[in-house]
């Protein structure tokens, strides 16, 4: 018979390993579940798919997931600004659509320094400031989309992108809210 003290540590080791692996893997699911329940703007599948696709997300803690979502916003915003620039190069563009795209370009252009600020604030744990910066990005996406709704029959070419940026921003805001709550 093995002495218990040699059996116990290996059992404990495996147990802790299992806990560790399972929490890392389930954190995204658990976080997205509670965020989607609390915020009707966030789709559970969007949340898990976005976070899981990001590098190193499987090993991230809650704070890491928050940072990952802010990074995703930054990629989205940068890419969308570029897309709008290309759309504005189309010669035969409806004047109303062009005016909307001009506004959207400005909104997304301003969103880039905002999201950079948000990253800095987040890293310094200045969550109130990070919140405001990300809130302004969320507003930019929804303002851009709303512009196209002012004229009947016009279809926004940016609906998916605005929605993605909106949802990612709402996701980052919710993640920060959970982090702040767990700090108190
Ligand atoms: C924006 O982010 C979402 C979620 O990560 C991703 O699915 C989508 O492809 C991104 N869009 C762009 C234009 O980068
Ligand atoms: C964004 O798209 C999702 C579907 O992917 C939808 O459920 C949600 O209502 C949309 N959000 C907004 C603000 O349009």
Short mmCIF file of N, CA and C and ligand atoms in Angstrom, two decimals:
data_model
loop_
_atom_site.label_atom_id
_atom_site.label_comp_id
_atom_site.label_asym_id
_atom_site.label_seq_id
_atom_site.Cartn_x
_atom_site.Cartn_y
_atom_site.Cartn_z
N UNK A 1 0.84 -1.21 0.00
CA UNK A 1 0.00 0.00 0.00
C UNK A 1 0.87 1.26 0.00
N UNK A 2 0.47 2.23 -0.82
CA UNK A 2 1.23 3.49 -0.84
C UNK A 2 0.93 4.32 0.40
N UNK A 3 1.91 4.94 0.91
CA UNK A 3 1.62 5.85 2.01
C UNK A 3 0.75 7.01 1.50
N UNK A 4 -0.24 7.43 2.28
CA UNK A 4 -1.17 8.45 1.82
C UNK A 4 -0.48 9.74 1.37
N UNK A 5 0.62 10.08 2.04
CA UNK A 5 1.22 11.38 1.70
C UNK A 5 1.79 11.44 0.30
N UNK A 6 2.13 10.26 -0.28
CA UNK A 6 2.63 10.32 -1.66
C UNK A 6 1.46 10.27 -2.65
N UNK A 7 0.38 9.65 -2.21
CA UNK A 7 -0.80 9.56 -3.07
C UNK A 7 -1.50 10.93 -3.15
N UNK A 8 -1.61 11.54 -2.00
CA UNK A 8 -2.38 12.78 -1.90
C UNK A 8 -1.86 13.91 -2.82
N UNK A 9 -0.54 14.19 -2.75
CA UNK A 9 -0.08 15.30 -3.59
C UNK A 9 -0.36 15.09 -5.08
N UNK A 10 -0.20 13.88 -5.58
CA UNK A 10 -0.43 13.71 -7.01
C UNK A 10 -1.92 13.85 -7.33
N UNK A 11 -2.76 13.38 -6.42
CA UNK A 11 -4.20 13.57 -6.62
C UNK A 11 -4.54 15.06 -6.61
N UNK A 12 -3.97 15.74 -5.62
CA UNK A 12 -4.25 17.18 -5.49
C UNK A 12 -3.77 17.92 -6.72
N UNK A 13 -2.60 17.52 -7.20
CA UNK A 13 -2.04 18.18 -8.38
C UNK A 13 -2.98 18.04 -9.57
N UNK A 14 -3.45 16.81 -9.79
CA UNK A 14 -4.35 16.57 -10.92
C UNK A 14 -5.67 17.33 -10.76
N UNK A 15 -6.13 17.37 -9.53
CA UNK A 15 -7.38 18.05 -9.25
C UNK A 15 -7.25 19.55 -9.56
N UNK A 16 -6.17 20.14 -9.07
CA UNK A 16 -5.96 21.58 -9.31
C UNK A 16 -5.76 21.86 -10.79
N UNK A 17 -5.07 20.94 -11.44
CA UNK A 17 -4.84 21.10 -12.86
C UNK A 17 -6.19 21.09 -13.59
N UNK A 18 -7.04 20.14 -13.20
CA UNK A 18 -8.36 20.03 -13.84
C UNK A 18 -9.18 21.30 -13.61
N UNK A 19 -9.15 21.80 -12.38
CA UNK A 19 -9.87 23.03 -12.04
C UNK A 19 -9.35 24.18 -12.89
N UNK A 20 -8.02 24.26 -12.95
CA UNK A 20 -7.40 25.36 -13.68
C UNK A 20 -7.80 25.33 -15.15
N UNK A 21 -7.68 24.14 -15.76
CA UNK A 21 -8.01 23.99 -17.18
C UNK A 21 -9.48 24.31 -17.41
N UNK A 22 -10.33 23.81 -16.51
CA UNK A 22 -11.75 24.02 -16.73
C UNK A 22 -12.15 25.48 -16.52
N UNK A 23 -11.56 26.16 -15.55
CA UNK A 23 -11.95 27.56 -15.36
C UNK A 23 -11.46 28.41 -16.53
N UNK A 24 -10.25 28.14 -17.01
CA UNK A 24 -9.74 28.94 -18.13
C UNK A 24 -10.64 28.76 -19.34
N UNK A 25 -11.09 27.54 -19.56
CA UNK A 25 -11.88 27.25 -20.73
C UNK A 25 -13.30 27.82 -20.57
N UNK A 26 -13.81 27.77 -19.35
CA UNK A 26 -15.20 28.18 -19.14
C UNK A 26 -15.36 29.66 -18.85
N UNK A 27 -14.26 30.34 -18.61
CA UNK A 27 -14.38 31.75 -18.26
C UNK A 27 -15.06 32.54 -19.37
N UNK A 28 -14.69 32.25 -20.61
CA UNK A 28 -15.30 32.95 -21.73
C UNK A 28 -16.81 32.66 -21.76
N UNK A 29 -17.16 31.38 -21.59
CA UNK A 29 -18.58 31.02 -21.61
C UNK A 29 -19.34 31.68 -20.45
N UNK A 30 -18.76 31.56 -19.26
CA UNK A 30 -19.42 32.13 -18.09
C UNK A 30 -19.56 33.64 -18.20
N UNK A 31 -18.48 34.28 -18.65
CA UNK A 31 -18.50 35.74 -18.77
C UNK A 31 -19.53 36.16 -19.82
N UNK A 32 -19.50 35.51 -20.97
CA UNK A 32 -20.43 35.87 -22.05
C UNK A 32 -21.87 35.60 -21.63
N UNK A 33 -22.07 34.51 -20.88
CA UNK A 33 -23.42 34.18 -20.44
C UNK A 33 -23.97 35.29 -19.53
N UNK A 34 -23.16 35.70 -18.57
CA UNK A 34 -23.68 36.71 -17.65
C UNK A 34 -23.80 38.07 -18.34
N UNK A 35 -22.90 38.36 -19.26
CA UNK A 35 -22.99 39.63 -19.99
C UNK A 35 -24.23 39.65 -20.89
N UNK A 36 -24.45 38.55 -21.60
CA UNK A 36 -25.61 38.50 -22.51
C UNK A 36 -26.93 38.57 -21.74
N UNK A 37 -26.91 38.02 -20.52
CA UNK A 37 -28.13 38.07 -19.71
C UNK A 37 -28.40 39.49 -19.22
N UNK A 38 -27.32 40.22 -18.94
CA UNK A 38 -27.48 41.56 -18.39
C UNK A 38 -27.65 42.65 -19.43
N UNK A 39 -27.18 42.38 -20.65
CA UNK A 39 -27.21 43.41 -21.68
C UNK A 39 -27.83 42.86 -22.96
N UNK A 40 -29.05 43.33 -23.29
CA UNK A 40 -29.74 42.82 -24.48
C UNK A 40 -29.02 43.16 -25.79
N UNK A 41 -28.05 44.09 -25.72
CA UNK A 41 -27.31 44.45 -26.93
C UNK A 41 -26.25 43.42 -27.29
N UNK A 42 -25.95 42.53 -26.36
CA UNK A 42 -24.88 41.58 -26.62
C UNK A 42 -25.43 40.18 -26.86
N UNK A 43 -25.05 39.64 -27.97
CA UNK A 43 -25.45 38.31 -28.36
C UNK A 43 -24.41 37.33 -27.81
N UNK A 44 -24.89 36.26 -27.14
CA UNK A 44 -23.99 35.30 -26.50
C UNK A 44 -23.01 34.69 -27.51
N UNK A 45 -23.54 34.29 -28.67
CA UNK A 45 -22.66 33.67 -29.67
C UNK A 45 -21.64 34.64 -30.22
N UNK A 46 -22.04 35.89 -30.41
CA UNK A 46 -21.09 36.90 -30.87
C UNK A 46 -19.97 37.03 -29.86
N UNK A 47 -20.36 37.08 -28.58
CA UNK A 47 -19.39 37.24 -27.50
C UNK A 47 -18.37 36.10 -27.46
N UNK A 48 -18.88 34.87 -27.43
CA UNK A 48 -17.95 33.72 -27.34
C UNK A 48 -17.11 33.58 -28.61
N UNK A 49 -17.74 33.76 -29.77
CA UNK A 49 -17.00 33.62 -31.03
C UNK A 49 -15.89 34.66 -31.11
N UNK A 50 -16.22 35.91 -30.77
CA UNK A 50 -15.22 36.98 -30.86
C UNK A 50 -14.06 36.71 -29.91
N UNK A 51 -14.38 36.37 -28.67
CA UNK A 51 -13.31 36.20 -27.68
C UNK A 51 -12.48 34.96 -27.97
N UNK A 52 -13.14 33.86 -28.37
CA UNK A 52 -12.41 32.63 -28.61
C UNK A 52 -11.44 32.75 -29.78
N UNK A 53 -11.81 33.57 -30.77
CA UNK A 53 -10.96 33.72 -31.94
C UNK A 53 -9.70 34.54 -31.64
N UNK A 54 -9.72 35.28 -30.54
CA UNK A 54 -8.59 36.16 -30.24
C UNK A 54 -7.43 35.35 -29.67
N UNK A 55 -6.19 35.71 -30.06
CA UNK A 55 -5.02 34.98 -29.55
C UNK A 55 -4.94 35.06 -28.02
N UNK A 56 -4.55 33.96 -27.41
CA UNK A 56 -4.30 33.87 -25.96
C UNK A 56 -5.55 34.02 -25.09
N UNK A 57 -6.72 34.06 -25.72
CA UNK A 57 -7.92 34.27 -24.91
C UNK A 57 -8.23 33.07 -24.02
N UNK A 58 -7.81 31.87 -24.43
CA UNK A 58 -8.12 30.67 -23.65
C UNK A 58 -7.41 30.69 -22.30
N UNK A 59 -6.32 31.44 -22.21
CA UNK A 59 -5.55 31.47 -20.96
C UNK A 59 -5.80 32.75 -20.17
N UNK A 60 -6.63 33.63 -20.71
CA UNK A 60 -6.81 34.94 -20.07
C UNK A 60 -7.75 34.88 -18.88
N UNK A 61 -7.48 35.72 -17.90
CA UNK A 61 -8.42 35.94 -16.81
C UNK A 61 -9.41 37.01 -17.24
N UNK A 62 -10.24 37.42 -16.31
CA UNK A 62 -11.28 38.40 -16.65
C UNK A 62 -10.68 39.72 -17.12
N UNK A 63 -9.64 40.16 -16.42
CA UNK A 63 -8.99 41.41 -16.84
C UNK A 63 -8.40 41.29 -18.23
N UNK A 64 -7.84 40.12 -18.51
CA UNK A 64 -7.28 39.86 -19.83
C UNK A 64 -8.36 39.86 -20.90
N UNK A 65 -9.49 39.28 -20.58
CA UNK A 65 -10.59 39.25 -21.55
C UNK A 65 -11.08 40.67 -21.86
N UNK A 66 -11.09 41.51 -20.83
CA UNK A 66 -11.47 42.91 -21.03
C UNK A 66 -10.53 43.59 -22.01
N UNK A 67 -9.23 43.34 -21.81
CA UNK A 67 -8.22 43.94 -22.70
C UNK A 67 -8.38 43.41 -24.11
N UNK A 68 -8.64 42.11 -24.21
CA UNK A 68 -8.82 41.49 -25.53
C UNK A 68 -10.00 42.14 -26.26
N UNK A 69 -11.08 42.40 -25.54
CA UNK A 69 -12.23 43.00 -26.21
C UNK A 69 -11.92 44.43 -26.66
N UNK A 70 -11.13 45.15 -25.88
CA UNK A 70 -10.76 46.51 -26.29
C UNK A 70 -9.87 46.46 -27.53
N UNK A 71 -8.97 45.47 -27.55
CA UNK A 71 -8.11 45.31 -28.73
C UNK A 71 -8.95 44.99 -29.97
N UNK A 72 -9.97 44.17 -29.80
CA UNK A 72 -10.85 43.83 -30.93
C UNK A 72 -11.56 45.08 -31.45
N UNK A 73 -11.95 45.95 -30.54
CA UNK A 73 -12.60 47.21 -30.97
C UNK A 73 -11.62 48.01 -31.81
N UNK A 74 -10.37 48.05 -31.35
CA UNK A 74 -9.36 48.84 -32.06
C UNK A 74 -9.17 48.33 -33.49
N UNK A 75 -9.09 47.00 -33.65
CA UNK A 75 -8.96 46.44 -35.01
C UNK A 75 -10.19 46.79 -35.84
N UNK A 76 -11.37 46.63 -35.26
CA UNK A 76 -12.62 46.90 -35.96
C UNK A 76 -12.70 48.34 -36.42
N UNK A 77 -12.38 49.24 -35.51
CA UNK A 77 -12.51 50.67 -35.79
C UNK A 77 -11.52 51.08 -36.88
N UNK A 78 -10.29 50.58 -36.76
CA UNK A 78 -9.26 50.92 -37.74
C UNK A 78 -9.65 50.40 -39.12
N UNK A 79 -10.14 49.17 -39.16
CA UNK A 79 -10.53 48.56 -40.41
C UNK A 79 -11.74 49.26 -41.04
N UNK A 80 -12.66 49.68 -40.19
CA UNK A 80 -13.87 50.33 -40.70
C UNK A 80 -13.55 51.72 -41.25
N UNK A 81 -12.65 52.42 -40.59
CA UNK A 81 -12.24 53.74 -41.12
C UNK A 81 -11.67 53.57 -42.52
N UNK A 82 -10.85 52.55 -42.70
CA UNK A 82 -10.25 52.26 -44.01
C UNK A 82 -11.32 51.93 -45.04
N UNK A 83 -12.30 51.12 -44.61
CA UNK A 83 -13.40 50.74 -45.50
C UNK A 83 -14.19 51.98 -45.96
N UNK A 84 -14.45 52.89 -45.02
CA UNK A 84 -15.22 54.09 -45.37
C UNK A 84 -14.43 54.94 -46.37
N UNK A 85 -13.14 55.02 -46.15
CA UNK A 85 -12.28 55.77 -47.06
C UNK A 85 -12.42 55.22 -48.48
N UNK A 86 -12.42 53.89 -48.60
CA UNK A 86 -12.59 53.27 -49.92
C UNK A 86 -13.95 53.56 -50.52
N UNK A 87 -14.98 53.46 -49.68
CA UNK A 87 -16.34 53.73 -50.17
C UNK A 87 -16.46 55.15 -50.70
N UNK A 88 -15.79 56.09 -50.02
CA UNK A 88 -15.88 57.50 -50.43
C UNK A 88 -15.18 57.75 -51.77
N UNK A 89 -14.36 56.78 -52.20
CA UNK A 89 -13.68 56.95 -53.49
C UNK A 89 -14.57 56.57 -54.67
N UNK A 90 -15.72 55.96 -54.39
CA UNK A 90 -16.65 55.62 -55.46
C UNK A 90 -17.21 56.92 -56.05
N UNK A 91 -17.11 57.04 -57.38
CA UNK A 91 -17.50 58.31 -58.01
C UNK A 91 -19.01 58.52 -58.00
N UNK A 92 -19.75 57.49 -58.45
CA UNK A 92 -21.21 57.63 -58.53
C UNK A 92 -21.85 57.26 -57.20
N UNK A 93 -21.71 58.13 -56.25
CA UNK A 93 -22.28 57.85 -54.93
C UNK A 93 -23.44 58.81 -54.71
N UNK A 94 -24.54 58.27 -54.23
CA UNK A 94 -25.68 59.11 -53.89
C UNK A 94 -25.22 60.19 -52.91
N UNK A 95 -25.60 61.47 -53.17
CA UNK A 95 -25.11 62.57 -52.31
C UNK A 95 -25.47 62.39 -50.85
N UNK A 96 -26.65 61.83 -50.60
CA UNK A 96 -27.04 61.60 -49.20
C UNK A 96 -26.13 60.55 -48.55
N UNK A 97 -25.88 59.48 -49.28
CA UNK A 97 -25.00 58.42 -48.77
C UNK A 97 -23.59 58.97 -48.56
N UNK A 98 -23.13 59.81 -49.49
CA UNK A 98 -21.80 60.40 -49.34
C UNK A 98 -21.72 61.25 -48.07
N UNK A 99 -22.78 62.03 -47.85
CA UNK A 99 -22.79 62.87 -46.64
C UNK A 99 -22.75 62.01 -45.38
N UNK A 100 -23.51 60.91 -45.39
CA UNK A 100 -23.50 59.99 -44.25
C UNK A 100 -22.12 59.40 -44.05
N UNK A 101 -21.50 58.97 -45.16
CA UNK A 101 -20.18 58.35 -45.07
C UNK A 101 -19.14 59.36 -44.58
N UNK A 102 -19.29 60.63 -45.00
CA UNK A 102 -18.38 61.67 -44.50
C UNK A 102 -18.48 61.77 -42.98
N UNK A 103 -19.72 61.79 -42.48
CA UNK A 103 -19.93 61.84 -41.03
C UNK A 103 -19.32 60.61 -40.36
N UNK A 104 -19.58 59.45 -40.94
CA UNK A 104 -19.06 58.20 -40.37
C UNK A 104 -17.54 58.20 -40.34
N UNK A 105 -16.94 58.73 -41.40
CA UNK A 105 -15.47 58.77 -41.44
C UNK A 105 -14.95 59.58 -40.27
N UNK A 106 -15.56 60.73 -40.05
CA UNK A 106 -15.13 61.59 -38.95
C UNK A 106 -15.32 60.88 -37.60
N UNK A 107 -16.46 60.21 -37.45
CA UNK A 107 -16.75 59.50 -36.20
C UNK A 107 -15.72 58.40 -35.95
N UNK A 108 -15.42 57.63 -36.97
CA UNK A 108 -14.45 56.54 -36.80
C UNK A 108 -13.02 57.06 -36.67
N UNK A 109 -12.76 58.19 -37.33
CA UNK A 109 -11.44 58.80 -37.21
C UNK A 109 -11.20 59.25 -35.76
N UNK A 110 -12.23 59.81 -35.15
CA UNK A 110 -12.12 60.22 -33.74
C UNK A 110 -12.10 59.02 -32.80
N UNK A 111 -12.70 57.92 -33.25
CA UNK A 111 -12.77 56.74 -32.37
C UNK A 111 -11.40 56.09 -32.16
N UNK A 112 -10.50 56.28 -33.11
CA UNK A 112 -9.18 55.63 -32.99
C UNK A 112 -8.39 56.19 -31.80
N UNK A 113 -8.22 57.52 -31.69
CA UNK A 113 -7.55 58.01 -30.46
C UNK A 113 -8.32 57.66 -29.19
N UNK A 114 -9.65 57.61 -29.27
CA UNK A 114 -10.44 57.25 -28.08
C UNK A 114 -10.12 55.84 -27.61
N UNK A 115 -10.02 54.92 -28.55
CA UNK A 115 -9.79 53.54 -28.14
C UNK A 115 -8.36 53.36 -27.63
N UNK A 116 -7.44 54.14 -28.19
CA UNK A 116 -6.06 54.10 -27.68
C UNK A 116 -6.01 54.61 -26.24
N UNK A 117 -6.76 55.70 -26.00
CA UNK A 117 -6.86 56.23 -24.64
C UNK A 117 -7.47 55.19 -23.70
N UNK A 118 -8.51 54.53 -24.19
CA UNK A 118 -9.18 53.51 -23.37
C UNK A 118 -8.20 52.42 -22.96
N UNK A 119 -7.33 52.01 -23.87
CA UNK A 119 -6.33 50.98 -23.55
C UNK A 119 -5.40 51.45 -22.45
N UNK A 120 -4.95 52.69 -22.57
CA UNK A 120 -4.05 53.24 -21.54
C UNK A 120 -4.75 53.28 -20.19
N UNK A 121 -5.96 53.83 -20.19
CA UNK A 121 -6.72 53.94 -18.94
C UNK A 121 -6.97 52.56 -18.34
N UNK A 122 -7.33 51.62 -19.19
CA UNK A 122 -7.63 50.27 -18.72
C UNK A 122 -6.39 49.65 -18.07
N UNK A 123 -5.26 49.81 -18.73
CA UNK A 123 -4.01 49.25 -18.17
C UNK A 123 -3.64 49.90 -16.85
N UNK A 124 -4.04 51.18 -16.66
CA UNK A 124 -3.77 51.87 -15.40
C UNK A 124 -4.91 51.68 -14.40
N UNK A 125 -5.84 50.79 -14.75
CA UNK A 125 -7.01 50.51 -13.90
C UNK A 125 -7.87 51.75 -13.67
N UNK A 126 -7.79 52.71 -14.58
CA UNK A 126 -8.66 53.89 -14.50
C UNK A 126 -9.94 53.56 -15.27
N UNK A 127 -10.79 52.74 -14.63
CA UNK A 127 -11.93 52.18 -15.34
C UNK A 127 -13.00 53.22 -15.68
N UNK A 128 -13.12 54.25 -14.86
CA UNK A 128 -14.12 55.29 -15.17
C UNK A 128 -13.74 56.01 -16.46
N UNK A 129 -12.45 56.30 -16.61
CA UNK A 129 -11.99 56.98 -17.83
C UNK A 129 -12.06 56.04 -19.03
N UNK A 130 -11.69 54.79 -18.81
CA UNK A 130 -11.77 53.80 -19.90
C UNK A 130 -13.22 53.64 -20.35
N UNK A 131 -14.12 53.64 -19.37
CA UNK A 131 -15.55 53.56 -19.65
C UNK A 131 -16.03 54.68 -20.56
N UNK A 132 -15.62 55.90 -20.23
CA UNK A 132 -16.06 57.05 -21.03
C UNK A 132 -15.53 56.96 -22.45
N UNK A 133 -14.27 56.56 -22.59
CA UNK A 133 -13.66 56.47 -23.92
C UNK A 133 -14.37 55.40 -24.76
N UNK A 134 -14.65 54.25 -24.15
CA UNK A 134 -15.31 53.18 -24.89
C UNK A 134 -16.77 53.54 -25.18
N UNK A 135 -17.39 54.23 -24.22
CA UNK A 135 -18.76 54.71 -24.44
C UNK A 135 -18.84 55.62 -25.66
N UNK A 136 -17.80 56.43 -25.87
CA UNK A 136 -17.83 57.34 -27.02
C UNK A 136 -17.67 56.57 -28.33
N UNK A 137 -16.95 55.46 -28.29
CA UNK A 137 -16.82 54.62 -29.49
C UNK A 137 -18.15 53.93 -29.80
N UNK A 138 -18.80 53.46 -28.75
CA UNK A 138 -20.13 52.84 -28.91
C UNK A 138 -21.11 53.84 -29.52
N UNK A 139 -21.08 55.07 -29.02
CA UNK A 139 -21.94 56.12 -29.56
C UNK A 139 -21.62 56.41 -31.02
N UNK A 140 -20.33 56.41 -31.35
CA UNK A 140 -19.92 56.70 -32.73
C UNK A 140 -20.52 55.67 -33.68
N UNK A 141 -20.45 54.40 -33.31
CA UNK A 141 -20.99 53.34 -34.18
C UNK A 141 -22.50 53.51 -34.36
N UNK A 142 -23.20 53.84 -33.27
CA UNK A 142 -24.65 53.94 -33.40
C UNK A 142 -25.05 55.23 -34.11
N UNK A 143 -24.30 56.32 -33.91
CA UNK A 143 -24.58 57.57 -34.62
C UNK A 143 -24.36 57.39 -36.12
N UNK A 144 -23.29 56.69 -36.47
CA UNK A 144 -23.00 56.43 -37.89
C UNK A 144 -24.17 55.67 -38.52
N UNK A 145 -24.61 54.62 -37.86
CA UNK A 145 -25.70 53.80 -38.41
C UNK A 145 -27.00 54.59 -38.51
N UNK A 146 -27.30 55.38 -37.48
CA UNK A 146 -28.54 56.15 -37.46
C UNK A 146 -28.62 57.16 -38.60
N UNK A 147 -27.48 57.70 -39.01
CA UNK A 147 -27.45 58.69 -40.07
C UNK A 147 -28.14 58.19 -41.33
N UNK A 148 -27.92 56.92 -41.67
CA UNK A 148 -28.49 56.35 -42.89
C UNK A 148 -30.01 56.18 -42.80
N UNK A 149 -30.51 56.18 -41.57
CA UNK A 149 -31.96 55.96 -41.38
C UNK A 149 -32.79 57.20 -41.64
N UNK A 150 -32.11 58.36 -41.82
CA UNK A 150 -32.83 59.61 -41.99
C UNK A 150 -33.49 59.74 -43.36
N UNK A 151 -33.15 58.87 -44.29
CA UNK A 151 -33.77 58.94 -45.60
C UNK A 151 -34.31 57.57 -45.97
N UNK A 152 -35.56 57.56 -46.38
CA UNK A 152 -36.23 56.30 -46.72
C UNK A 152 -35.56 55.63 -47.92
N UNK A 153 -35.48 54.32 -47.86
CA UNK A 153 -34.97 53.56 -48.99
C UNK A 153 -33.46 53.44 -49.04
N UNK A 154 -32.78 54.17 -48.15
CA UNK A 154 -31.32 54.11 -48.14
C UNK A 154 -30.88 52.94 -47.25
N UNK A 155 -29.96 52.15 -47.77
CA UNK A 155 -29.43 51.02 -47.00
C UNK A 155 -28.00 51.34 -46.57
N UNK A 156 -27.76 51.24 -45.29
CA UNK A 156 -26.41 51.51 -44.80
C UNK A 156 -25.46 50.42 -45.26
N UNK A 157 -24.32 50.82 -45.84
CA UNK A 157 -23.34 49.79 -46.23
C UNK A 157 -22.48 49.36 -45.04
N UNK A 158 -22.76 49.94 -43.88
CA UNK A 158 -21.90 49.70 -42.72
C UNK A 158 -22.63 49.03 -41.56
N UNK A 159 -23.82 48.51 -41.84
CA UNK A 159 -24.63 47.96 -40.75
C UNK A 159 -23.88 46.89 -39.94
N UNK A 160 -23.26 45.93 -40.62
CA UNK A 160 -22.59 44.86 -39.89
C UNK A 160 -21.41 45.40 -39.08
N UNK A 161 -20.66 46.29 -39.70
CA UNK A 161 -19.49 46.84 -39.01
C UNK A 161 -19.91 47.69 -37.81
N UNK A 162 -20.93 48.53 -38.01
CA UNK A 162 -21.41 49.34 -36.88
C UNK A 162 -21.92 48.44 -35.76
N UNK A 163 -22.62 47.40 -36.15
CA UNK A 163 -23.15 46.47 -35.15
C UNK A 163 -22.00 45.77 -34.41
N UNK A 164 -20.99 45.33 -35.15
CA UNK A 164 -19.84 44.67 -34.51
C UNK A 164 -19.16 45.60 -33.51
N UNK A 165 -18.90 46.84 -33.94
CA UNK A 165 -18.23 47.80 -33.06
C UNK A 165 -19.10 48.10 -31.84
N UNK A 166 -20.41 48.23 -32.10
CA UNK A 166 -21.34 48.49 -31.00
C UNK A 166 -21.31 47.34 -29.99
N UNK A 167 -21.42 46.12 -30.50
CA UNK A 167 -21.46 44.96 -29.60
C UNK A 167 -20.14 44.76 -28.86
N UNK A 168 -19.02 44.95 -29.57
CA UNK A 168 -17.72 44.80 -28.90
C UNK A 168 -17.56 45.85 -27.80
N UNK A 169 -18.04 47.07 -28.07
CA UNK A 169 -17.93 48.13 -27.07
C UNK A 169 -18.80 47.81 -25.86
N UNK A 170 -20.03 47.34 -26.14
CA UNK A 170 -20.92 46.96 -25.04
C UNK A 170 -20.30 45.81 -24.24
N UNK A 171 -19.64 44.92 -24.93
CA UNK A 171 -18.96 43.80 -24.28
C UNK A 171 -17.84 44.29 -23.36
N UNK A 172 -17.02 45.19 -23.87
CA UNK A 172 -15.92 45.73 -23.05
C UNK A 172 -16.46 46.47 -21.83
N UNK A 173 -17.55 47.24 -22.04
CA UNK A 173 -18.15 47.99 -20.93
C UNK A 173 -18.67 47.02 -19.86
N UNK A 174 -19.33 45.95 -20.30
CA UNK A 174 -19.85 44.97 -19.35
C UNK A 174 -18.73 44.26 -18.60
N UNK A 175 -17.68 43.90 -19.34
CA UNK A 175 -16.55 43.22 -18.70
C UNK A 175 -15.96 44.11 -17.61
N UNK A 176 -15.84 45.40 -17.92
CA UNK A 176 -15.28 46.33 -16.93
C UNK A 176 -16.18 46.46 -15.72
N UNK A 177 -17.49 46.41 -15.99
CA UNK A 177 -18.44 46.50 -14.88
C UNK A 177 -18.27 45.31 -13.94
N UNK A 178 -18.10 44.12 -14.52
CA UNK A 178 -17.91 42.92 -13.69
C UNK A 178 -16.60 43.05 -12.90
N UNK A 179 -15.56 43.53 -13.56
CA UNK A 179 -14.26 43.68 -12.89
C UNK A 179 -14.38 44.66 -11.73
N UNK A 180 -15.03 45.80 -12.00
CA UNK A 180 -15.17 46.81 -10.95
C UNK A 180 -15.98 46.28 -9.78
N UNK A 181 -17.04 45.53 -10.09
CA UNK A 181 -17.87 44.96 -9.03
C UNK A 181 -17.06 43.99 -8.18
N UNK A 182 -16.21 43.20 -8.85
CA UNK A 182 -15.45 42.20 -8.09
C UNK A 182 -14.31 42.84 -7.30
N UNK A 183 -14.00 44.11 -7.58
CA UNK A 183 -12.95 44.80 -6.82
C UNK A 183 -13.47 45.33 -5.49
N UNK A 184 -14.80 45.50 -5.41
CA UNK A 184 -15.36 46.08 -4.20
C UNK A 184 -15.79 45.04 -3.18
C1 LIG B 1 -14.87 43.06 -35.90
O1 LIG B 1 -14.82 42.21 -34.79
C2 LIG B 1 -15.60 41.06 -34.89
C3 LIG B 1 -15.46 40.30 -33.60
O2 LIG B 1 -14.13 40.05 -33.31
C4 LIG B 1 -15.16 40.21 -36.07
O3 LIG B 1 -16.00 39.10 -36.21
C5 LIG B 1 -15.22 41.06 -37.32
O4 LIG B 1 -14.71 40.33 -38.40
C6 LIG B 1 -14.43 42.33 -37.14
N1 LIG B 1 -14.65 43.17 -38.29
C7 LIG B 1 -13.66 43.74 -38.94
C8 LIG B 1 -14.07 44.53 -40.11
O5 LIG B 1 -12.49 43.64 -38.60
C1 LIG B 2 -26.64 43.26 -34.14
O1 LIG B 2 -26.77 42.03 -34.79
C2 LIG B 2 -27.31 41.00 -34.00
C3 LIG B 2 -27.29 39.73 -34.80
O2 LIG B 2 -25.99 39.37 -35.08
C4 LIG B 2 -28.71 41.38 -33.56
O3 LIG B 2 -29.22 40.38 -32.71
C5 LIG B 2 -28.68 42.70 -32.83
O4 LIG B 2 -29.98 43.14 -32.54
C6 LIG B 2 -27.97 43.77 -33.65
N1 LIG B 2 -27.79 44.94 -32.81
C7 LIG B 2 -28.10 46.15 -33.21
C8 LIG B 2 -27.85 47.24 -32.24
O5 LIG B 2 -28.57 46.36 -34.32
#
